[in-house]
Tab-separated table of C-alpha atoms in Angstrom:
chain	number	residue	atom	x	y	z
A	170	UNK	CA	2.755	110.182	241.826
A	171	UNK	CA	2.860	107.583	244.705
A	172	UNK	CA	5.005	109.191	247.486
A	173	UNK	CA	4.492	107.222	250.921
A	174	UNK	CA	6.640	108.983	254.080
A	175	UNK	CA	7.595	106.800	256.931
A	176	UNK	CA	7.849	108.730	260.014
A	177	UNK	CA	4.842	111.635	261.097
A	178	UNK	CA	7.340	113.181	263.063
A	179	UNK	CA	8.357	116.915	262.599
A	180	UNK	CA	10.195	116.074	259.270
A	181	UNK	CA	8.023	113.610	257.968
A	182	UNK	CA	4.802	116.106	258.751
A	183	UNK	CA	6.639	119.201	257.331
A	184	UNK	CA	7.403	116.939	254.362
A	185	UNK	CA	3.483	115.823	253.828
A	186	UNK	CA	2.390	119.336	254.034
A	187	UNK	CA	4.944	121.125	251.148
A	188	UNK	CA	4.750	118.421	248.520
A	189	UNK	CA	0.741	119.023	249.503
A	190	UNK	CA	1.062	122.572	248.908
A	191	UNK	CA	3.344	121.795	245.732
A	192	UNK	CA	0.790	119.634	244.227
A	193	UNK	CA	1.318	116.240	245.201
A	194	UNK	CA	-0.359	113.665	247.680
A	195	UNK	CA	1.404	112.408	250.037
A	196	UNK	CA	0.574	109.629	252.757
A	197	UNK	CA	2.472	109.294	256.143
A	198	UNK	CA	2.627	105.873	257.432
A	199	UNK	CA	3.428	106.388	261.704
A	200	UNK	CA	4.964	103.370	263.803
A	201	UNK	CA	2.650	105.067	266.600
A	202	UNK	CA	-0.641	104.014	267.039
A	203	UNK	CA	-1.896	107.700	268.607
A	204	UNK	CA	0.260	110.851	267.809
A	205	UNK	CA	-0.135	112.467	271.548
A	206	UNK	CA	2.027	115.448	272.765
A	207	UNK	CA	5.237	113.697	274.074
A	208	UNK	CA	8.807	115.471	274.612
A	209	UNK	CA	10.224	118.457	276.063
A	210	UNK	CA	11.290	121.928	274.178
A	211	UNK	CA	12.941	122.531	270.443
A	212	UNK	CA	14.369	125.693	269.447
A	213	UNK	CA	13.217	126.368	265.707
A	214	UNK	CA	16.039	129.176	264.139
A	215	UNK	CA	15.030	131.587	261.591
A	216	UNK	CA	15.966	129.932	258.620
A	217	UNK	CA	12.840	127.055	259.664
A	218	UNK	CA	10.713	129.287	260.784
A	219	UNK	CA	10.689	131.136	257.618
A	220	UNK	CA	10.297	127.512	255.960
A	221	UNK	CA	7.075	126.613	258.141
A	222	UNK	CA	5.826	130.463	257.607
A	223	UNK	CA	5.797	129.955	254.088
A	224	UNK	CA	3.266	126.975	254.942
A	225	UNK	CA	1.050	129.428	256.996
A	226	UNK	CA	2.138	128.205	260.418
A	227	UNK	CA	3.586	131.020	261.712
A	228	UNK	CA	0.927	133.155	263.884
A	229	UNK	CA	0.111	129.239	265.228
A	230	UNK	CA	3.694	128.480	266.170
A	231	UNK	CA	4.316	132.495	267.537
A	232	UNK	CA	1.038	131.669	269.659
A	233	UNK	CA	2.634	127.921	271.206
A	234	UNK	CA	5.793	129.403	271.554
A	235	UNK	CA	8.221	131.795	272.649
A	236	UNK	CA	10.400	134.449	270.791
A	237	UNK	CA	13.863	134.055	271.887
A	238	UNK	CA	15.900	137.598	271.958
A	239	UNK	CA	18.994	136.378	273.436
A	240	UNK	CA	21.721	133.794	274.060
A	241	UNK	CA	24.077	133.538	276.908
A	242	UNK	CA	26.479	131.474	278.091
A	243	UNK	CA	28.037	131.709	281.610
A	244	UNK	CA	30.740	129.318	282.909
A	245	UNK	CA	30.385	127.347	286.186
A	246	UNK	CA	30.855	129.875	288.315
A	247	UNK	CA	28.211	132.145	286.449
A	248	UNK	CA	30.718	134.551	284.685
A	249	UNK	CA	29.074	135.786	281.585
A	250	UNK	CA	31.350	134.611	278.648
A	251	UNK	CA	29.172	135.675	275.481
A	252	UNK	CA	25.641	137.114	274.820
A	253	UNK	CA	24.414	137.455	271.331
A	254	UNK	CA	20.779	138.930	270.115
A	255	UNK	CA	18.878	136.388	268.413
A	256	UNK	CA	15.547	135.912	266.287
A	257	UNK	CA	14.031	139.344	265.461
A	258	UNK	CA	16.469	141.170	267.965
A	259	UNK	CA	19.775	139.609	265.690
A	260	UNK	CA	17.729	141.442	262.882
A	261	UNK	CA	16.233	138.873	261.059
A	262	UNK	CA	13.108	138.977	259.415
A	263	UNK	CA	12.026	135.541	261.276
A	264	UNK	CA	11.722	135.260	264.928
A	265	UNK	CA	13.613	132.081	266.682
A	266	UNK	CA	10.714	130.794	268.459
A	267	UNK	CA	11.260	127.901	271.202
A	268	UNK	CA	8.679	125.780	271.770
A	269	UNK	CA	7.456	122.437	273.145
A	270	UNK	CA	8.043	119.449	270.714
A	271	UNK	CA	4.729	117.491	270.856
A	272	UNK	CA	3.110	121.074	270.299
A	273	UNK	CA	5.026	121.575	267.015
A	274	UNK	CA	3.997	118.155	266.354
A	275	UNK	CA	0.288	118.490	266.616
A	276	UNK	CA	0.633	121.442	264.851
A	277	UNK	CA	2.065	119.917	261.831
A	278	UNK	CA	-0.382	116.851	262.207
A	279	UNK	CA	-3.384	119.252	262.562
A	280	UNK	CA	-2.240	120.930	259.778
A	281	UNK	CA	-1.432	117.807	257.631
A	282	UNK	CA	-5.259	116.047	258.421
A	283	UNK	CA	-7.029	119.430	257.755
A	284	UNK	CA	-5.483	119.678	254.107
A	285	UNK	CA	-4.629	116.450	252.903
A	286	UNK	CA	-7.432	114.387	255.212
A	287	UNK	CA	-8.171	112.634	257.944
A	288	UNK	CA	-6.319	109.443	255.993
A	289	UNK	CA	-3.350	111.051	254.915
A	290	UNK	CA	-1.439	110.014	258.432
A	291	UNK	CA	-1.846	106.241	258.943
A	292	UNK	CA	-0.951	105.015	262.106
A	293	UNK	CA	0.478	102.069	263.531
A	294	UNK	CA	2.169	101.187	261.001
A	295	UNK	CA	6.136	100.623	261.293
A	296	UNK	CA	8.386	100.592	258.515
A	297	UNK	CA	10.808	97.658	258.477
A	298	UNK	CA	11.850	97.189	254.877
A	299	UNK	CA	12.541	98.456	251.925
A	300	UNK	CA	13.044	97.602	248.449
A	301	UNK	CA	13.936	100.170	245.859
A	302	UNK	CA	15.041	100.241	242.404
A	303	UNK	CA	15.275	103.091	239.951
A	304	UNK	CA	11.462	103.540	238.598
A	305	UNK	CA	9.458	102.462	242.088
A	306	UNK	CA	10.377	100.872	245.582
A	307	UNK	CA	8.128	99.089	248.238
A	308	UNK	CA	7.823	99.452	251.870
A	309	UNK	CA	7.308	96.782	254.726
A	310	UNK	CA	4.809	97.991	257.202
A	311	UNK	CA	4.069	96.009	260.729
A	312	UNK	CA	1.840	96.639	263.553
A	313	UNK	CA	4.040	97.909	266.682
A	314	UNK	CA	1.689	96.860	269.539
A	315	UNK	CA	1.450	92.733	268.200
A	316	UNK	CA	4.340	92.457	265.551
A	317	UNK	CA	2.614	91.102	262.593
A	318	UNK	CA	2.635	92.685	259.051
A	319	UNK	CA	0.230	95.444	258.337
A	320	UNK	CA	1.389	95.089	254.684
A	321	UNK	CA	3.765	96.179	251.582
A	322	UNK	CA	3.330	99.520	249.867
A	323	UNK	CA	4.685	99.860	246.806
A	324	UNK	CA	5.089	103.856	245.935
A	325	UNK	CA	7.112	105.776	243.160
A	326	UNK	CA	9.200	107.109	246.015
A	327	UNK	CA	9.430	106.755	249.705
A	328	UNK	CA	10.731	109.415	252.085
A	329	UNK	CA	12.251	107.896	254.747
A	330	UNK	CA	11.755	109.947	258.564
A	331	UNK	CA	11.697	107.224	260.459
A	332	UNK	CA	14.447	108.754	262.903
A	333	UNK	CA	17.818	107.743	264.411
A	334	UNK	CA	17.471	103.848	264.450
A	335	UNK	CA	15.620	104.061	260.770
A	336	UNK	CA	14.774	100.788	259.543
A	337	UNK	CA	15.512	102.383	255.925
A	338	UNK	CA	18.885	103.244	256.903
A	339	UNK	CA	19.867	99.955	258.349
A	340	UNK	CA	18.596	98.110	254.892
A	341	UNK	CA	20.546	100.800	253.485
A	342	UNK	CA	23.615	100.381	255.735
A	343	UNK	CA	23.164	96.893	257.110
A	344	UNK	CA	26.660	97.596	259.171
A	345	UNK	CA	26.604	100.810	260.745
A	346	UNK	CA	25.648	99.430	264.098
A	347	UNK	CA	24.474	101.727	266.951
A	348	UNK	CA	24.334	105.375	267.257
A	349	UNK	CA	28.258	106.902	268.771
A	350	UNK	CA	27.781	108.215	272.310
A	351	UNK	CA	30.473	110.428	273.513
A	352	UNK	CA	29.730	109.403	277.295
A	353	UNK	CA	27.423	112.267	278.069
A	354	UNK	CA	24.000	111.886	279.416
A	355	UNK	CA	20.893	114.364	279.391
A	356	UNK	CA	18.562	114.587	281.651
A	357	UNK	CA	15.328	116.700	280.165
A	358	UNK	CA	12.107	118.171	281.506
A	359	UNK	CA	10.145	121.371	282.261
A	360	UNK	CA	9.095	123.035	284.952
A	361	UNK	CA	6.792	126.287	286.025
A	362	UNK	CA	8.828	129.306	287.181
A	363	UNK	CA	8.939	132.989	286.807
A	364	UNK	CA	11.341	134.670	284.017
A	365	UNK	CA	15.107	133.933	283.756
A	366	UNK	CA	17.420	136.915	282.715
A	367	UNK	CA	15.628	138.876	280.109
A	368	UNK	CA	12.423	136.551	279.679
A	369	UNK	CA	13.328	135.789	276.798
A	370	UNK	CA	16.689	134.639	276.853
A	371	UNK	CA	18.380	130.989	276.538
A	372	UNK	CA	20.792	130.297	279.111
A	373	UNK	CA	23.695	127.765	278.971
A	374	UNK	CA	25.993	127.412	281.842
A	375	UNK	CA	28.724	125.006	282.672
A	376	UNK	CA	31.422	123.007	280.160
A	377	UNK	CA	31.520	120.282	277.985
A	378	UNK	CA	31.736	118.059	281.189
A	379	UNK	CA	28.881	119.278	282.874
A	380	UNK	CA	26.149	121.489	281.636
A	381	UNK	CA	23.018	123.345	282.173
A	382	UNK	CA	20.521	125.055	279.377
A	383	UNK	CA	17.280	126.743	279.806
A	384	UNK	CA	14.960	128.108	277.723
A	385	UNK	CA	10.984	129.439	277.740
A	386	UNK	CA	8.915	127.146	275.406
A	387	UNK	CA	5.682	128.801	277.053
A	388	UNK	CA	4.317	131.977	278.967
A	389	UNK	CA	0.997	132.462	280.730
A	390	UNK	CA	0.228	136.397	280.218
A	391	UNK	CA	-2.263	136.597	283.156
A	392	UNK	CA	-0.266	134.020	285.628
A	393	UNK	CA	3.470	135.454	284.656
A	394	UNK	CA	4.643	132.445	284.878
A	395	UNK	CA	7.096	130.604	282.320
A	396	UNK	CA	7.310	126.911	281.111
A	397	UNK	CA	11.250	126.756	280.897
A	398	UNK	CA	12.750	123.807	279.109
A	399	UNK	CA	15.873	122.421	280.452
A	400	UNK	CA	18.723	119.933	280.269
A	401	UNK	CA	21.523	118.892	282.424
A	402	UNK	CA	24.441	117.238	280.414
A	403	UNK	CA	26.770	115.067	282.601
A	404	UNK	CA	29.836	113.192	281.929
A	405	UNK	CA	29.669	109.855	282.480
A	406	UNK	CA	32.089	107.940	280.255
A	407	UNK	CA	35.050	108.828	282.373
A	408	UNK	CA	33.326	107.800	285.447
A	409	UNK	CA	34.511	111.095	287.350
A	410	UNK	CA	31.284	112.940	289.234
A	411	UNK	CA	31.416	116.626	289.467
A	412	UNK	CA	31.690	118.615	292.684
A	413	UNK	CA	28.171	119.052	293.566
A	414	UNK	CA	28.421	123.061	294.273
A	415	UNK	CA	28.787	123.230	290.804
A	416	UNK	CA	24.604	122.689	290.203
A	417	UNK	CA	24.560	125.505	293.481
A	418	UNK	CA	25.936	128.445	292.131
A	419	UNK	CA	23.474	132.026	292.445
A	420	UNK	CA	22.135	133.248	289.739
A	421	UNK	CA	19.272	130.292	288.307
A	422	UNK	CA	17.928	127.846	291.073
A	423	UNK	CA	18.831	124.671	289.115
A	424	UNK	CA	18.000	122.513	292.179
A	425	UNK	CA	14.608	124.448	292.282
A	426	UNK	CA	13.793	123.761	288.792
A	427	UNK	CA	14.380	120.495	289.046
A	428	UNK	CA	12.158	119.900	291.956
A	429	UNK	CA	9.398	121.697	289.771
A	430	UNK	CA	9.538	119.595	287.029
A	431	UNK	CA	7.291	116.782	285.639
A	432	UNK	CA	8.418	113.283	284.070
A	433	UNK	CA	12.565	113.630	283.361
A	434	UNK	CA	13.793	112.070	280.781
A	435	UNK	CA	17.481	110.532	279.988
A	436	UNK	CA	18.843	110.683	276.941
A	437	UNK	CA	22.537	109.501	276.281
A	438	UNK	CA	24.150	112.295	273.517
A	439	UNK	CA	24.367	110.101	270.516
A	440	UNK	CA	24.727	110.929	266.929
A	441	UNK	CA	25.879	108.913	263.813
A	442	UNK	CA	28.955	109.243	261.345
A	443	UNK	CA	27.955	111.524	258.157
A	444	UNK	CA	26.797	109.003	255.645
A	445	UNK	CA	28.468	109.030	251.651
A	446	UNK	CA	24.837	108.557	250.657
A	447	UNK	CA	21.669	109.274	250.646
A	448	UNK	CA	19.412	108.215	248.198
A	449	UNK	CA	18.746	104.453	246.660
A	450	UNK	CA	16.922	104.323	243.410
A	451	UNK	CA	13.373	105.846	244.703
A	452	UNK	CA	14.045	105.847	248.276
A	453	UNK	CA	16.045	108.304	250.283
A	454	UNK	CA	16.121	109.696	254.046
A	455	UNK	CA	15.420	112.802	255.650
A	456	UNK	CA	16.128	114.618	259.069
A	457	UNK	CA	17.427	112.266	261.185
A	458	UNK	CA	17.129	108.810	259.431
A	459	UNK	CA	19.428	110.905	257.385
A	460	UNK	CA	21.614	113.211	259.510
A	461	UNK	CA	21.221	112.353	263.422
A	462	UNK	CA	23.160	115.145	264.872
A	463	UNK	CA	24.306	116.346	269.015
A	464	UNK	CA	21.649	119.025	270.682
A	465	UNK	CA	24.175	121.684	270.051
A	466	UNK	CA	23.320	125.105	268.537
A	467	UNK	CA	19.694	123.969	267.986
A	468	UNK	CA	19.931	122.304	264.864
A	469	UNK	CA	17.920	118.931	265.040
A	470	UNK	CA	14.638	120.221	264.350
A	471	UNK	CA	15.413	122.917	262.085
A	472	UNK	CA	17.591	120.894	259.540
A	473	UNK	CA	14.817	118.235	259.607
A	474	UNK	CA	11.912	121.106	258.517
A	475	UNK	CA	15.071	122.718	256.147
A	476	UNK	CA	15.669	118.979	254.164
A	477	UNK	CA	11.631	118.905	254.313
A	478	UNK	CA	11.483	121.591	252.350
A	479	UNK	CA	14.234	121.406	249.744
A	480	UNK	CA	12.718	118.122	249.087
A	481	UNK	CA	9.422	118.945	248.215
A	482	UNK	CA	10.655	121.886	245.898
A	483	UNK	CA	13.162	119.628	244.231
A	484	UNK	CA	10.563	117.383	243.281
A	485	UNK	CA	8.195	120.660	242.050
A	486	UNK	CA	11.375	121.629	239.858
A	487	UNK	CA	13.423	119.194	238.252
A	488	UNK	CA	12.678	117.230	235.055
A	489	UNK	CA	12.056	113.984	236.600
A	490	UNK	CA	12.176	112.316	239.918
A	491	UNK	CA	15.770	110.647	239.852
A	492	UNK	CA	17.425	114.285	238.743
A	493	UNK	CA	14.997	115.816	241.869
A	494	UNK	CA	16.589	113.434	244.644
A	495	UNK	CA	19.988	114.299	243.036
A	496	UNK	CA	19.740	118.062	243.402
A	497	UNK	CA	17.844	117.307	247.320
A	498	UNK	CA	21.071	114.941	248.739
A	499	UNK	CA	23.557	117.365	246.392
A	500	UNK	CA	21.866	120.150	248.211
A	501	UNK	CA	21.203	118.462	251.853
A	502	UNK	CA	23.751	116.015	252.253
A	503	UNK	CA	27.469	117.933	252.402
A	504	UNK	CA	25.606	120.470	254.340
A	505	UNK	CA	24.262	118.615	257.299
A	506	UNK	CA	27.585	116.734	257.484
A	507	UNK	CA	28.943	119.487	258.434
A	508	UNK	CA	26.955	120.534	261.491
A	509	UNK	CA	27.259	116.957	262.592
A	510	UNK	CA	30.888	117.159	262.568
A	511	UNK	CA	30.514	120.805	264.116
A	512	UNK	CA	28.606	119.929	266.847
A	513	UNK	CA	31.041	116.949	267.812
A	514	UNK	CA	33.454	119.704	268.189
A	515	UNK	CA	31.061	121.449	270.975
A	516	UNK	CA	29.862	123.792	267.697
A	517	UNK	CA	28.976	127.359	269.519
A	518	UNK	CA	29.458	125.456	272.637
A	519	UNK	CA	33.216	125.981	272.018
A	520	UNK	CA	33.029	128.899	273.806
A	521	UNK	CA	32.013	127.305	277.382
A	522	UNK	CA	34.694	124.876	276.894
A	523	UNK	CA	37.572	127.139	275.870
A	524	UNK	CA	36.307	129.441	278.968
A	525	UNK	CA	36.659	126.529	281.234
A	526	UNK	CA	40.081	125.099	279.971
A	527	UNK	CA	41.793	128.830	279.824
A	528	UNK	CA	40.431	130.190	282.933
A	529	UNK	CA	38.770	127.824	284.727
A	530	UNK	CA	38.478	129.282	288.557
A	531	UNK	CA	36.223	132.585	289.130
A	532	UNK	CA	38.969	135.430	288.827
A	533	UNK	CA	40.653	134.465	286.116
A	534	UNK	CA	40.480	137.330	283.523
A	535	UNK	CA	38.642	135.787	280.747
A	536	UNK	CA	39.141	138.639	278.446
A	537	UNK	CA	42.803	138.479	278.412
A	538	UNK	CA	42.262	134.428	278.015
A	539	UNK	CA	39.714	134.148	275.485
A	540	UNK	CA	39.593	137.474	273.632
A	541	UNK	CA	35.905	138.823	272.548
A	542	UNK	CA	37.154	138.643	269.007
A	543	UNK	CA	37.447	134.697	269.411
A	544	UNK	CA	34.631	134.234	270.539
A	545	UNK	CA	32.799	136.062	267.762
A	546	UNK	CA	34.987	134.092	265.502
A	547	UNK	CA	32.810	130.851	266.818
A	548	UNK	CA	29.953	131.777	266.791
A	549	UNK	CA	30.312	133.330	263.448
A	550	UNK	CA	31.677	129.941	261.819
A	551	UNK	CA	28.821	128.312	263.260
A	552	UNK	CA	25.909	130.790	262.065
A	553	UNK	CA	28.086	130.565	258.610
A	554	UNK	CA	28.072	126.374	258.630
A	555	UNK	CA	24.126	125.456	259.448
A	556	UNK	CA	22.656	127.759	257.139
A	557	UNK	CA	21.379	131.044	259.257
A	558	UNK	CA	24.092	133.621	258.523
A	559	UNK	CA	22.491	137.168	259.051
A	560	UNK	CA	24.477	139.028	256.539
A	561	UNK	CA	23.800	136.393	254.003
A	562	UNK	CA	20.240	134.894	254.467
A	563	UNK	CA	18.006	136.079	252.316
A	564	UNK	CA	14.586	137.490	252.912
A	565	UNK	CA	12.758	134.996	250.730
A	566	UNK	CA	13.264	131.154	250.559
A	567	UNK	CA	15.090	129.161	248.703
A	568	UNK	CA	12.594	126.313	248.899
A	569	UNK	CA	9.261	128.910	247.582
A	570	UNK	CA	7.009	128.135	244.920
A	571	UNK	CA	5.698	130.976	243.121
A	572	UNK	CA	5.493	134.275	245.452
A	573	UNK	CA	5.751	132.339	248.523
């Protein structure tokens, strides 16, 4: 079977490597002309990491990452409003490991050329067309860095991974028009420092409005020192700027971290509406061609390596490849929809936000405004909606072949 994927990023690549493991032979075509280490950190929950342990990545991704025990969110003033174990600590049998996205990357690509070979990622080559009917479809390749076609594949189905502004999609969904931004901008990077809270812990202080998260994506035994990932959300729709003592609070040097850090990126928070599709004859999307979703409750990357996955083990299973795309978007679709909508409605996040609206100043009593049970109640719902439940996850994956 003919399966071409458009996209080498961490969906396409976890894509290539399970069909390769369930017998099929996959080729990635990449709009980049060099895969190099680019980005900041992802958190990758349980649920994934069992998926990309079941591909025997998970000593490799333990070793470029770090095992997150904890999550904690303060409010401006650095009032603790809810701390939950996570990863092995939360008892599951999968660590949450946080790590830096271009390392995950060249992971999966290392991982892809050693079994399928060197050819099975093609680069340069950007997809921007498709045409699919019910026994085949054909994809529209050109060359980035001049333009000009680098030719038509025609395949028995193409995956499409080719991101938030998929060229599949829009051929798809000709009308959709831009991503939605709700007027809130990131600003990304890393920077060297020694441990926040536990070591291992994810911090995220502040309010819908204005927000700070940090995380460990690295840690140099013999140095002590920590690679922490962070982001600083901002309002800017409204056109109201924050008191700047906000950013100045005790507890994490936020103007210190920022002076440490290397390039920052901007990102505006953008997602798209839940689509009533997927699939098109022998062409459908994946991770975010598919399902572009807010960075709340760290959900990007691990619904990307989850539809990866299912994909690959629909196609193993069902009778034929129309019925297998049917039981992936039947078993994909509703679900992601969900956390999209979710995480436009702050997802765990809530918390922060309901802090900050009931008792906003420092002595308010937060207990007797947002009770602990309330708060469990959120971030309950949210474990419950994308998929990593500790009471109901099961030890082995949905999504293994054989013992795996």
């Amino acid at each position: 079977m003919r399966i071409v994927i458009a996209g080498a990023g961490i969906c396409g690549l976890t894509a290539a490597l399970s069909l390769h493991g369930a017998g099929f032979a996959p080729v990635v075509y990449e709009a980049a002309t060099r895969m190099t280490p680019l980005g900041v950190g992802v958190n990758v929950l349980p649920h994934a990491v069992r998926e990309l342990a079941g591909l025997g990545l998970l000593d490799e991704l333990r070793r470029l990452g770090v095992e997150i025990d904890e999550l904690v969110y303060l409010t401006r003033h650095g009032g603790r409003i809810w701390r939950e174990p996570r990863g092995l600590a939360a008892g599951y049998a999968w660590p949450q490991i946080a790590v830096h996205r271009g390392a995950l990357q060249m992971l999966l690509l290392q991982a892809t050329q050693d079994r399928l070979g060197p050819d099975a990622v093609r680069f340069g080559h950007a997809l921007v067309d498709v045409k699919s009917a019910y026994d085949a479809t054909s994809a529209t390749f050109v060359d980035r860095s001049n333009g000009r076609s680098s030719g038509v594949v025609e395949a028995d189905i193409l995956l499409a991974a080719d991101g938030i502004h998929s060229a599949a999609r829009r051929v798809f969904y000709p009308d959709e028009g831009p991503p939605k931004w709700n007027g809130v901008m990131l600003w990304r990077s890393t920077s060297q420092s020694g441990k926040v809270l536990g070591g291992r812990s994810m911090l995220w202080a502040g309010h819908a409005r204005q927000k700070f998260v940090a995380y460990p994506i690295a840690f140099d035994e013999a140095s002590g020192e920590t690679r922490l990932n962070w982001i600083c959300d901002l309002k800017r729709g409204e056109g109201e700027a924050p008191a700047r003592e906000d950013w100045n609070r005790p507890g994490v040097d936020v103007p210190a971290l920022l002076r440490a850090s290397g390039d920052v990126f901007e990102f505006p928070m953008v997602d798209r509406d839940p689509l009533p599709r997927w699939t098109f004859g022998r062409t459908t999307l994946m991770g975010d061609a598919a399902h572009p979703m807010y960075p709340v409750g760290s959900n990007g990357a691990t619904q990307a390596i989850i539809d990866a996955r299912a994909l690959a083990f629909h196609l193993a299973t069902a009778p034929d490849v129309a019925e297998a795309l049917e039981r992936y978007e039947a078993d994909r679709r509703e679900a992601t929809g969900r956390i999209v909508m979710m995480n436009r409605a702050h997802g765990p996040d809530l918390v922060m936000e309901l802090a900050e609206q009931r008792a906003p100043e420092a002595d308010d009593d937060l207990d007797a405004l947002l009770p602990m049970a309330e708060r469990q109640a959120i971030a309950d719902r949210y474990k419950a909606a994308a998929g990593f439940d500790p009471a109901t996850m099961s030890a082995r994956s949905p999504y293994a072949l054989g013992k795996g």
